[in-house]
Coordinates of C-alpha atoms in Angstrom, one line a residue:
Chain A
M135 CA 102.2 18.0 -16.4
I136 CA 103.0 14.7 -14.7
D137 CA 105.2 16.4 -12.2
V138 CA 102.5 19.0 -11.4
L139 CA 99.9 16.3 -11.0
E140 CA 102.0 14.3 -8.5
D141 CA 102.4 17.5 -6.4
L142 CA 98.7 18.2 -6.7
I143 CA 97.9 14.7 -5.5
K144 CA 100.2 15.1 -2.5
G145 CA 98.8 18.5 -1.6
A146 CA 95.2 17.3 -2.0
V147 CA 95.7 14.2 0.2
S148 CA 97.5 16.1 2.9
E149 CA 94.8 18.8 3.0
V150 CA 91.8 16.5 2.9
F151 CA 93.1 14.0 5.4
S152 CA 94.3 16.6 7.9
T153 CA 91.1 18.7 7.7
M154 CA 88.5 16.0 7.6
L155 CA 90.2 13.2 9.6
S156 CA 93.0 14.9 11.6
I157 CA 95.3 12.3 10.0
K158 CA 98.9 13.2 9.1
T159 CA 100.0 11.7 5.7
E160 CA 103.5 11.3 4.3
P161 CA 104.1 10.4 0.7
D162 CA 106.2 7.2 0.4
S163 CA 107.4 6.1 -3.0
T164 CA 108.3 2.7 -1.7
L165 CA 104.7 1.6 -1.1
A166 CA 103.0 -0.6 -3.6
L167 CA 99.3 -0.7 -4.7
L168 CA 97.1 -2.3 -2.2
T169 CA 95.1 -4.6 -4.4
T170 CA 96.0 -8.1 -3.4
G171 CA 95.8 -10.0 -0.1
G172 CA 93.0 -9.1 2.2
S173 CA 89.9 -7.1 1.5
H174 CA 90.3 -3.7 -0.1
V175 CA 88.3 -0.7 -1.0
A176 CA 89.0 1.3 -4.1
T177 CA 87.2 4.6 -4.6
S178 CA 87.2 6.0 -8.1
V179 CA 86.3 9.5 -9.3
G180 CA 86.7 10.6 -12.9
F181 CA 87.3 14.0 -14.4
I182 CA 86.3 14.8 -17.9
G183 CA 87.0 17.8 -20.1
Q184 CA 90.1 19.5 -21.4
I185 CA 91.9 16.9 -19.4
T186 CA 90.4 13.5 -18.8
G187 CA 91.2 10.8 -16.4
I188 CA 90.3 8.8 -13.4
V189 CA 91.6 8.8 -9.8
F190 CA 91.6 5.7 -7.6
I191 CA 92.1 5.8 -3.8
Y192 CA 93.0 2.4 -2.4
S193 CA 92.8 1.4 1.2
N194 CA 92.4 -1.9 3.0
D195 CA 89.0 -2.6 4.4
D196 CA 89.9 -2.1 8.0
Y197 CA 91.5 1.3 7.4
A198 CA 88.6 2.4 5.3
R199 CA 86.5 1.7 8.4
V200 CA 88.8 3.8 10.5
I201 CA 88.7 6.6 8.0
T202 CA 84.9 6.5 8.1
S203 CA 84.8 6.6 11.9
R204 CA 87.2 9.6 11.9
M205 CA 85.1 11.4 9.3
L206 CA 81.9 10.9 11.2
G207 CA 83.3 11.3 14.7
L208 CA 82.3 7.8 15.6
D209 CA 84.0 4.9 17.4
P210 CA 85.1 2.4 14.7
T211 CA 82.7 -0.2 16.3
E212 CA 79.9 2.2 15.6
V213 CA 80.5 2.2 11.8
D214 CA 77.5 0.3 10.6
G215 CA 78.0 -1.8 7.5
E216 CA 79.6 -1.3 4.1
E217 CA 77.1 1.4 2.9
M218 CA 78.4 3.9 5.5
V219 CA 82.0 3.1 4.6
N220 CA 81.3 3.3 0.9
D221 CA 79.6 6.7 1.3
S222 CA 82.4 8.1 3.4
M223 CA 85.1 6.8 1.1
G224 CA 83.2 8.2 -1.9
E225 CA 83.0 11.6 -0.3
L226 CA 86.7 11.4 0.6
G227 CA 87.5 10.7 -3.1
N228 CA 85.2 13.5 -4.1
M229 CA 87.2 15.9 -1.9
V230 CA 90.6 14.7 -3.0
V231 CA 89.8 14.8 -6.7
G232 CA 87.8 18.0 -6.3
H233 CA 90.9 19.6 -4.9
I234 CA 93.0 18.4 -7.8
K235 CA 90.4 19.4 -10.3
S236 CA 90.3 22.9 -9.0
R237 CA 94.0 23.4 -9.4
L238 CA 93.8 21.9 -12.9
C239 CA 91.0 24.3 -13.8
D240 CA 93.1 27.2 -12.5
R241 CA 95.8 26.1 -15.0
G242 CA 93.4 26.3 -17.9
M243 CA 92.5 22.6 -18.0
S244 CA 88.8 22.8 -17.2
C245 CA 87.0 19.6 -16.5
V246 CA 84.0 18.2 -14.5
L247 CA 83.9 15.5 -11.9
T248 CA 82.0 12.2 -12.1
I249 CA 80.0 10.8 -9.2
P250 CA 82.3 8.6 -7.0
S251 CA 82.0 4.9 -7.2
I252 CA 83.4 2.1 -5.0
V253 CA 85.0 -1.2 -5.9
R254 CA 85.6 -3.8 -3.3
G255 CA 87.6 -7.0 -3.5
S256 CA 90.7 -9.0 -2.5
Q257 CA 92.3 -9.7 -5.9
F258 CA 91.9 -7.1 -8.5
S259 CA 94.0 -4.8 -10.7
I260 CA 93.4 -1.8 -12.9
Q261 CA 94.6 -2.3 -16.5
P262 CA 94.9 1.1 -18.2
V263 CA 94.7 1.4 -22.0
T264 CA 98.1 1.6 -23.4
S265 CA 97.8 5.3 -24.3
A266 CA 97.0 6.3 -20.7
T267 CA 99.6 7.8 -18.4
R268 CA 99.7 6.2 -15.0
I269 CA 100.9 7.8 -11.7
V270 CA 100.9 6.0 -8.4
V271 CA 101.6 7.8 -5.1
G272 CA 101.7 5.8 -1.8
F273 CA 101.1 7.5 1.5
R274 CA 101.8 6.5 5.1
C275 CA 99.0 7.7 7.4
D276 CA 99.8 8.4 11.0
N277 CA 103.0 6.3 10.5
T278 CA 101.1 3.0 10.8
Q279 CA 98.7 2.7 7.9
Q280 CA 98.9 3.2 4.2
I281 CA 96.8 4.3 1.3
A282 CA 97.7 4.6 -2.4
I283 CA 96.4 7.0 -5.1
E284 CA 96.5 6.0 -8.7
V285 CA 95.8 8.4 -11.5
L286 CA 95.2 7.3 -15.1
I287 CA 95.2 10.2 -17.4
K288 CA 94.9 10.7 -21.2
P289 CA 98.0 12.2 -22.7
E290 CA 97.6 16.0 -23.1
D291 CA 98.0 15.9 -26.9
K292 CA 95.0 13.6 -27.0
A293 CA 92.9 15.6 -24.6
Q294 CA 89.6 17.0 -25.8
P295 CA 89.6 20.5 -27.2
Chain B
M1086 CA 62.6 23.9 17.9
G1087 CA 64.5 26.9 16.6
R1088 CA 65.8 27.4 13.1
K1089 CA 65.5 25.0 10.2
I1090 CA 68.7 24.1 8.3
L1091 CA 68.3 22.2 5.1
T1092 CA 71.3 20.2 3.9
V1093 CA 71.2 19.0 0.3
D1094 CA 74.0 16.6 -0.6
D1095 CA 74.1 13.2 -2.2
S1096 CA 76.6 12.1 0.4
K1097 CA 75.0 10.8 3.5
T1098 CA 78.4 11.3 5.2
I1099 CA 78.2 15.0 4.6
R1100 CA 74.7 15.2 5.8
L1101 CA 75.7 13.4 9.0
I1102 CA 78.7 15.7 9.5
V1103 CA 76.4 18.8 9.1
A1104 CA 73.8 17.4 11.4
K1105 CA 76.5 16.6 14.0
A1106 CA 78.0 20.1 13.7
F1107 CA 74.7 21.7 14.6
K1108 CA 73.7 19.1 17.3
T1109 CA 74.5 21.6 20.1
F1110 CA 72.4 24.4 18.6
D1111 CA 68.7 24.9 18.8
C1112 CA 67.9 24.0 15.3
E1113 CA 66.3 21.3 13.2
I1114 CA 68.3 19.7 10.4
L1115 CA 66.4 18.7 7.3
E1116 CA 67.9 16.7 4.5
G1117 CA 67.7 16.1 0.8
S1118 CA 70.0 13.8 -1.3
N1119 CA 69.6 15.7 -4.6
G1120 CA 68.2 18.8 -6.0
V1121 CA 64.7 17.4 -6.6
E1122 CA 64.4 16.2 -2.9
G1123 CA 66.0 19.5 -1.8
L1124 CA 63.4 21.6 -3.6
A1125 CA 60.5 19.5 -2.3
V1126 CA 61.7 19.9 1.3
A1127 CA 62.4 23.6 0.8
T1128 CA 58.9 24.1 -0.5
R1129 CA 57.3 22.1 2.3
E1130 CA 59.4 23.3 5.3
K1131 CA 60.6 26.8 4.3
P1132 CA 64.0 26.4 5.9
D1133 CA 65.9 29.4 7.3
V1134 CA 69.1 28.4 5.4
I1135 CA 70.1 25.8 2.8
I1136 CA 73.5 24.2 2.6
L1137 CA 73.8 23.0 -0.9
D1138 CA 76.2 20.6 -2.6
F1139 CA 77.2 21.4 -6.2
T1140 CA 77.7 18.0 -7.8
M1141 CA 74.8 15.6 -7.3
P1142 CA 72.9 13.1 -9.4
I1143 CA 69.4 13.6 -10.7
M1144 CA 69.4 17.4 -10.1
D1145 CA 72.7 19.2 -9.3
G1146 CA 73.1 22.1 -7.0
Y1147 CA 73.3 24.6 -9.9
E1148 CA 69.9 23.6 -11.3
M1149 CA 68.3 23.4 -7.9
L1150 CA 69.5 26.9 -7.1
S1151 CA 68.2 28.3 -10.4
K1152 CA 64.8 26.8 -9.7
L1153 CA 64.9 28.1 -6.1
K1154 CA 65.7 31.6 -7.2
A1155 CA 62.9 31.5 -9.8
D1156 CA 60.3 30.6 -7.1
P1157 CA 58.9 33.8 -5.4
D1158 CA 58.2 31.8 -2.2
L1159 CA 61.7 30.4 -2.0
K1160 CA 64.0 32.9 -3.6
S1161 CA 64.7 34.7 -0.3
I1162 CA 66.0 31.6 1.5
P1163 CA 69.7 32.1 1.9
V1164 CA 71.9 29.4 0.3
I1165 CA 75.4 28.4 1.3
M1166 CA 77.1 26.3 -1.4
L1167 CA 79.2 23.5 -0.1
T1168 CA 81.5 22.2 -2.8
A1169 CA 84.6 20.1 -3.4
E1170 CA 85.6 22.3 -6.3
A1171 CA 87.4 25.5 -5.6
G1172 CA 88.8 26.6 -8.9
R1173 CA 88.6 30.3 -9.8
E1174 CA 86.0 29.7 -12.5
Q1175 CA 83.9 27.6 -10.2
V1176 CA 84.0 30.2 -7.5
L1177 CA 83.0 33.0 -9.9
K1178 CA 80.1 30.8 -11.2
I1179 CA 78.9 30.2 -7.7
A1180 CA 79.1 33.9 -6.9
K1181 CA 77.0 34.8 -9.9
L1182 CA 74.2 32.4 -8.7
G1183 CA 73.3 34.7 -5.9
V1184 CA 74.4 32.4 -3.1
R1185 CA 75.0 34.0 0.3
D1186 CA 78.3 32.3 0.9
Y1187 CA 80.2 29.2 -0.1
L1188 CA 82.4 26.7 1.7
I1189 CA 85.0 24.5 0.1
K1190 CA 85.4 20.9 1.0
P1191 CA 87.3 19.7 3.0
F1192 CA 86.0 21.7 5.9
K1193 CA 85.9 21.5 9.7
E1194 CA 82.7 21.6 11.7
D1195 CA 83.4 25.0 13.2
M1196 CA 83.8 26.4 9.7
I1197 CA 80.3 25.5 8.7
I1198 CA 78.9 26.7 12.0
E1199 CA 80.7 30.0 11.4
R1200 CA 79.3 30.4 7.9
V1201 CA 75.8 29.6 8.9
S1202 CA 75.9 31.9 11.9
R1203 CA 76.7 34.7 9.5
V1204 CA 73.4 34.2 7.9
I1205 CA 71.1 33.2 10.8
E1206 CA 71.3 33.6 14.5
L1207 CA 72.2 30.3 16.1
K1208 CA 71.3 29.7 19.8
P1209 CA 72.9 26.9 21.8
R1210 CA 70.4 24.1 22.4
G1211 CA 71.1 24.3 26.1
E1212 CA 70.3 27.9 26.4
A1213 CA 66.7 27.4 27.4
V1214 CA 67.8 24.8 29.9
A1215 CA 70.5 27.1 31.3
K1216 CA 67.9 29.7 32.0
A1217 CA 66.0 27.2 34.1
K1218 CA 69.1 26.4 36.2
N1219 CA 69.1 27.4 39.8
Y1220 CA 71.8 28.5 42.2
D1221 CA 72.6 25.0 43.3
D1222 CA 73.3 23.6 39.8
V1223 CA 76.8 23.2 38.4
I1224 CA 77.7 26.4 36.5
Q1225 CA 80.9 26.3 34.4
I1226 CA 82.9 29.5 34.7
L1227 CA 86.0 30.2 32.6
V1228 CA 88.4 32.7 33.9
V1229 CA 91.0 34.1 31.4
D1230 CA 93.7 35.9 33.4
D1231 CA 97.5 35.7 33.2
K1232 CA 97.7 35.9 36.9
P1233 CA 97.1 32.5 38.4
A1234 CA 96.5 34.0 41.8
I1235 CA 93.3 35.6 40.5
V1236 CA 92.0 32.3 39.2
D1237 CA 92.7 30.7 42.6
Q1238 CA 91.1 33.6 44.4
I1239 CA 87.9 33.3 42.3
R1240 CA 87.9 29.5 42.8
A1241 CA 88.2 30.0 46.6
G1242 CA 85.6 32.7 46.7
L1243 CA 83.0 30.5 45.0
A1244 CA 84.0 27.4 46.9
D1245 CA 80.7 27.4 48.8
T1246 CA 78.8 27.0 45.5
K1247 CA 78.7 24.0 43.1
W1248 CA 80.1 26.3 40.4
K1249 CA 83.2 25.0 38.6
V1250 CA 86.0 27.5 37.9
E1251 CA 88.4 26.7 35.1
G1252 CA 91.4 29.1 34.5
V1253 CA 93.4 29.8 31.4
S1254 CA 96.1 32.4 31.0
A1255 CA 95.9 33.4 27.3
P1256 CA 93.1 34.2 24.8
G1257 CA 94.2 31.4 22.5
Q1258 CA 93.8 28.9 25.3
A1259 CA 90.3 30.4 26.0
V1260 CA 89.3 29.9 22.4
D1261 CA 90.5 26.2 22.5
H1262 CA 88.7 25.7 25.8
C1263 CA 85.4 27.1 24.3
S1264 CA 85.7 24.9 21.3
S1265 CA 85.8 21.8 23.4
S1266 CA 83.4 22.7 26.2
S1267 CA 80.6 25.2 26.7
P1268 CA 81.2 27.6 29.7
D1269 CA 78.1 29.2 31.1
L1270 CA 80.0 32.4 31.9
I1271 CA 83.4 33.8 31.0
M1272 CA 85.5 36.3 33.0
V1273 CA 88.3 38.0 31.0
S1274 CA 91.1 40.2 32.4
L1275 CA 91.0 43.5 30.7
T1276 CA 94.8 44.0 31.2
L1277 CA 95.9 41.0 29.2
P1278 CA 98.9 41.9 27.0
E1279 CA 98.3 43.5 23.6
N1280 CA 94.6 44.2 24.2
G1281 CA 94.1 40.4 24.4
G1282 CA 91.0 40.8 26.6
Y1283 CA 89.2 42.9 24.0
T1284 CA 90.4 40.8 21.1
L1285 CA 89.2 37.7 22.8
F1286 CA 85.8 39.3 23.6
Q1287 CA 85.3 40.1 19.8
M1288 CA 86.2 36.5 19.0
L1289 CA 83.8 35.1 21.6
R1290 CA 81.0 37.4 20.2
G1291 CA 81.8 36.3 16.6
S1292 CA 81.5 32.6 17.4
A1293 CA 78.1 31.0 17.3
K1294 CA 79.0 28.9 20.3
T1295 CA 79.8 31.8 22.6
K1296 CA 78.0 34.8 21.2
S1297 CA 75.3 34.7 23.9
V1298 CA 77.6 33.6 26.8
P1299 CA 77.8 36.4 29.4
V1300 CA 81.4 37.9 29.5
F1301 CA 82.6 39.9 32.5
G1302 CA 85.7 42.1 32.3
L1303 CA 88.1 42.0 35.2
T1304 CA 90.1 45.1 36.2
V1305 CA 91.2 46.9 39.3
K1306 CA 88.8 49.3 41.0
T1307 CA 90.8 52.4 40.2
D1308 CA 91.2 51.7 36.5
T1309 CA 88.1 53.6 35.4
D1310 CA 89.3 53.9 31.8
Q1311 CA 89.3 50.1 31.4
Q1312 CA 85.9 49.9 33.0
T1313 CA 84.5 52.5 30.6
R1314 CA 86.1 50.9 27.6
A1315 CA 84.8 47.5 28.5
Q1316 CA 81.3 48.8 28.9
Q1317 CA 81.5 50.6 25.6
S1318 CA 82.8 47.4 24.0
G1319 CA 79.7 45.5 25.0
F1320 CA 81.0 43.3 27.9
T1321 CA 78.1 42.0 30.0
G1322 CA 79.6 43.7 33.0
V1323 CA 82.8 44.7 34.7
L1324 CA 84.1 43.2 37.9
T1325 CA 86.6 45.1 39.9
K1326 CA 89.4 43.7 41.9
P1327 CA 89.6 43.0 44.8
I1328 CA 86.5 41.0 44.0
D1329 CA 83.5 41.3 46.2
F1330 CA 82.2 37.7 46.0
D1331 CA 78.7 38.4 47.3
E1332 CA 78.4 40.9 44.5
L1333 CA 79.9 38.4 42.0
K1334 CA 77.5 35.7 43.0
T1335 CA 74.6 38.0 42.6
R1336 CA 75.8 39.2 39.2
V1337 CA 76.4 35.7 38.0
C1338 CA 72.9 34.7 39.0
R1339 CA 71.4 37.7 37.2
S1340 CA 73.4 37.2 34.1
L1341 CA 72.5 33.5 33.8
N1342 CA 68.9 34.1 35.1
L1343 CA 69.5 31.5 37.8
D1344 CA 66.8 30.7 40.2
T1345 CA 68.4 31.8 43.4
S1346 CA 65.4 31.0 45.6
L1347 CA 66.9 27.6 46.7
R1348 CA 69.8 29.6 48.2
Y1349 CA 67.4 30.9 50.8
F1350 CA 64.3 28.7 50.9
A1351 CA 63.8 25.0 51.5
T1352 CA 61.1 22.7 52.7
R1353 CA 62.1 20.6 55.7
D1354 CA 60.2 18.7 58.3
G1355 CA 56.9 19.9 57.0
A1356 CA 57.8 23.6 57.2
L1357 CA 59.1 26.2 54.8
V1358 CA 62.5 27.3 56.1
M1359 CA 63.9 30.7 55.1
T1360 CA 67.6 30.9 55.9
L1361 CA 69.4 34.2 55.5
P1362 CA 73.1 33.6 54.6
V1363 CA 76.2 34.8 56.5
D1364 CA 77.0 37.1 53.6
F1365 CA 73.6 38.9 54.1
S1366 CA 73.6 42.3 52.2
Q1367 CA 71.3 44.7 50.6
S1368 CA 71.5 42.7 47.3
V1369 CA 70.7 39.5 49.1
A1370 CA 67.8 41.2 50.9
N1371 CA 66.5 42.3 47.5
E1372 CA 66.7 38.7 46.2
V1373 CA 65.0 37.3 49.2
G1374 CA 62.3 40.0 48.9
M1375 CA 61.8 39.1 45.3
H1376 CA 61.2 35.4 46.1
L1377 CA 59.5 35.6 49.4
R1378 CA 55.8 36.0 48.5
N1379 CA 56.0 33.4 45.7
K1380 CA 57.8 30.8 47.9
V1381 CA 55.4 31.3 50.8
N1382 CA 52.3 31.1 48.5
A1383 CA 53.8 28.0 46.9
A1384 CA 54.4 26.4 50.3
V1385 CA 50.8 27.1 51.4
D1386 CA 49.6 25.7 48.1
A1387 CA 51.5 22.6 48.7
G1388 CA 49.8 22.1 52.1
L1389 CA 52.4 23.6 54.5
D1390 CA 51.2 25.7 57.4
K1391 CA 54.5 26.4 59.2
M1392 CA 57.5 28.6 58.5
V1393 CA 60.9 28.9 60.1
I1394 CA 62.8 32.2 59.8
D1395 CA 66.4 31.3 60.3
L1396 CA 68.7 34.3 61.2
S1397 CA 71.3 32.2 63.0
Q1398 CA 74.1 32.7 60.5
L1399 CA 74.0 36.4 60.8
K1400 CA 76.5 38.3 62.9
K1401 CA 74.4 41.4 63.5
A1402 CA 71.0 42.9 63.1
D1403 CA 70.5 46.0 61.0
I1404 CA 67.6 47.8 59.3
T1405 CA 67.9 45.7 56.2
L1406 CA 67.5 42.5 58.1
I1407 CA 64.7 43.8 60.2
K1408 CA 62.8 44.8 57.0
V1409 CA 63.1 41.3 55.6
G1410 CA 62.1 39.7 58.9
L1411 CA 59.0 42.0 59.2
N1412 CA 58.0 41.2 55.6
A1413 CA 58.2 37.5 56.3
I1414 CA 56.2 37.8 59.5
Q1415 CA 53.6 40.0 57.8
L1416 CA 53.1 37.3 55.1
C1417 CA 52.7 34.6 57.7
H1418 CA 50.0 36.6 59.4
E1419 CA 48.3 37.2 56.0
L1420 CA 48.3 33.5 55.2
S1421 CA 47.7 32.3 58.8
L1422 CA 51.0 30.4 58.9
K1423 CA 52.5 29.5 62.2
Y1424 CA 56.1 30.7 62.3
S1425 CA 59.1 30.7 64.6
M1426 CA 62.5 32.3 64.4
I1427 CA 66.1 31.3 65.0
G1428 CA 68.8 33.8 65.7
S1429 CA 72.5 34.0 66.7
E1430 CA 73.3 35.3 70.1
A1431 CA 74.4 38.6 68.6
V1432 CA 71.2 39.0 66.6
C1433 CA 69.0 38.1 69.6
L1434 CA 70.7 40.8 71.7
E1435 CA 70.5 43.5 69.0
C1436 CA 66.9 42.8 68.2
K1437 CA 66.0 43.8 71.8
N1438 CA 67.2 47.3 71.0
Y1439 CA 64.7 48.1 68.2
E1440 CA 61.1 48.9 68.8
E1441 CA 60.1 46.8 65.8
T1442 CA 62.0 43.7 66.9
K1443 CA 62.0 43.9 70.7
D1444 CA 59.2 41.4 70.9
W1445 CA 60.7 38.8 68.5
R1446 CA 61.1 35.5 70.1
L1447 CA 64.3 34.0 68.7
F1448 CA 65.3 30.4 69.4
T1449 CA 68.9 29.4 69.3
S1450 CA 68.4 26.0 67.8
Y1451 CA 66.3 24.5 64.9
Q1452 CA 64.9 21.8 67.2
D1453 CA 63.5 24.4 69.6
A1454 CA 62.1 26.5 66.8
M1455 CA 60.3 23.4 65.4
A1456 CA 59.1 22.5 68.9
Q1457 CA 57.5 25.9 69.1
L1458 CA 55.6 24.9 65.9
G1459 CA 54.5 21.7 67.5
V1460 CA 57.0 19.5 65.6
K1461 CA 59.0 17.2 67.8
L1462 CA 62.4 16.4 66.3
A1463 CA 65.0 13.9 67.5
A1464 CA 67.8 15.8 69.2
A1465 CA 70.8 16.5 67.1
A1466 CA 73.6 14.0 67.5

């Protein structure tokens, strides 16, 4: 399951970033989570059902602004305030997790998505409960930037019927 | 304003992307951020199509759609679902809801335009403006021909206009070109390899951006099979090579409904000046005849009382020219306009040979013609 999930994350990020942003992404296992040093944006979208978990998409604040401008076809200087960035990053998370969720459902693990939410900060970390499985995949974007995806998932034997 | 498109999505980003996608089309974009708002706007505005998200707070897309279909006033509005969830079960569930189509996120702008154009006819926002264009405006023409000499020839043949000719050699390049710019008219070689010209024509007609752009087929004069096939396929027209550029200009004007009157009529030095071009032909005569009365009436309305009939660019006088000249003179008599005429040496001589024109007094310069009308101009430098 974990192996499948990692592939699903890579496929989803590649598809969403190339289609919506024309950004080429390359998985890079050497990248660490972007939660310390500088301002960061973390988008979270949960999935609940026969498989339950939560997906975080981490980006630094400046790159979140670039992503927003690419998504809306604007110049980065035209991105107006945090609300616009939050909304775009939320929608990006919705698309990435929606893509993963669809593939999980096709494998018989039906679930529903939660509404995206945004966390901002410069020093924060996610502490999963001990029973959760954690997967982190880093991505290089257009060779110069990076994002990270973190998935926390309940073990399958504890998933809801 | 044309069609109304309602987009219901809790994401402002998606609503902005949808609005941007349809910016070039003659339509109004309405918005709702959840099912409750969506239903309220739908009830009030009766949109032509609804683009509906699935997962939303307060009221989701499923519930909104159920309520929409239960309302006799709203149930016939076509709905396109826009969802981030593409699992088989989800797709089946969507299909059962009676939606017209669905689109999975992520999506590109042209994908949503294509889906909506399957449901309602989209017209480019500039179409009305294009119809008001005249002969002297910049017209974008795309030529799709694998022979660069043909593109160069067309560019040279239209060099006396402000029309811009862009050339590409393959259908794929033409599609890319049309996605980034909006040609006013397209010419496609009918002899592109592997039926490329016909395939491209179908693609152009299938795209909302180009479905109403006139498309001419290009082929050699003797290839009547291609001409027939192009006509049957629905091409706007067929141009035969070698290209007759007078005919081409006339057909472009007709296809784009261009106002060609400025090609022949102008107001100068307090007089209406009618200038017949060097490429004077029966089709030009028809065009001039079509505009003549309106232009003269408008000039008189505007307070002008003089007209100059300029035949100086013509190389010869024939019955077509004589008819146009006599019509103009007749109108001047009817409206009590003073008029004078300018002619080339050849036209002056030939006019002496016809009963109808032997008494025409043709000046050889604009200054002299204006002096005849009582307007003293500074001598040309």
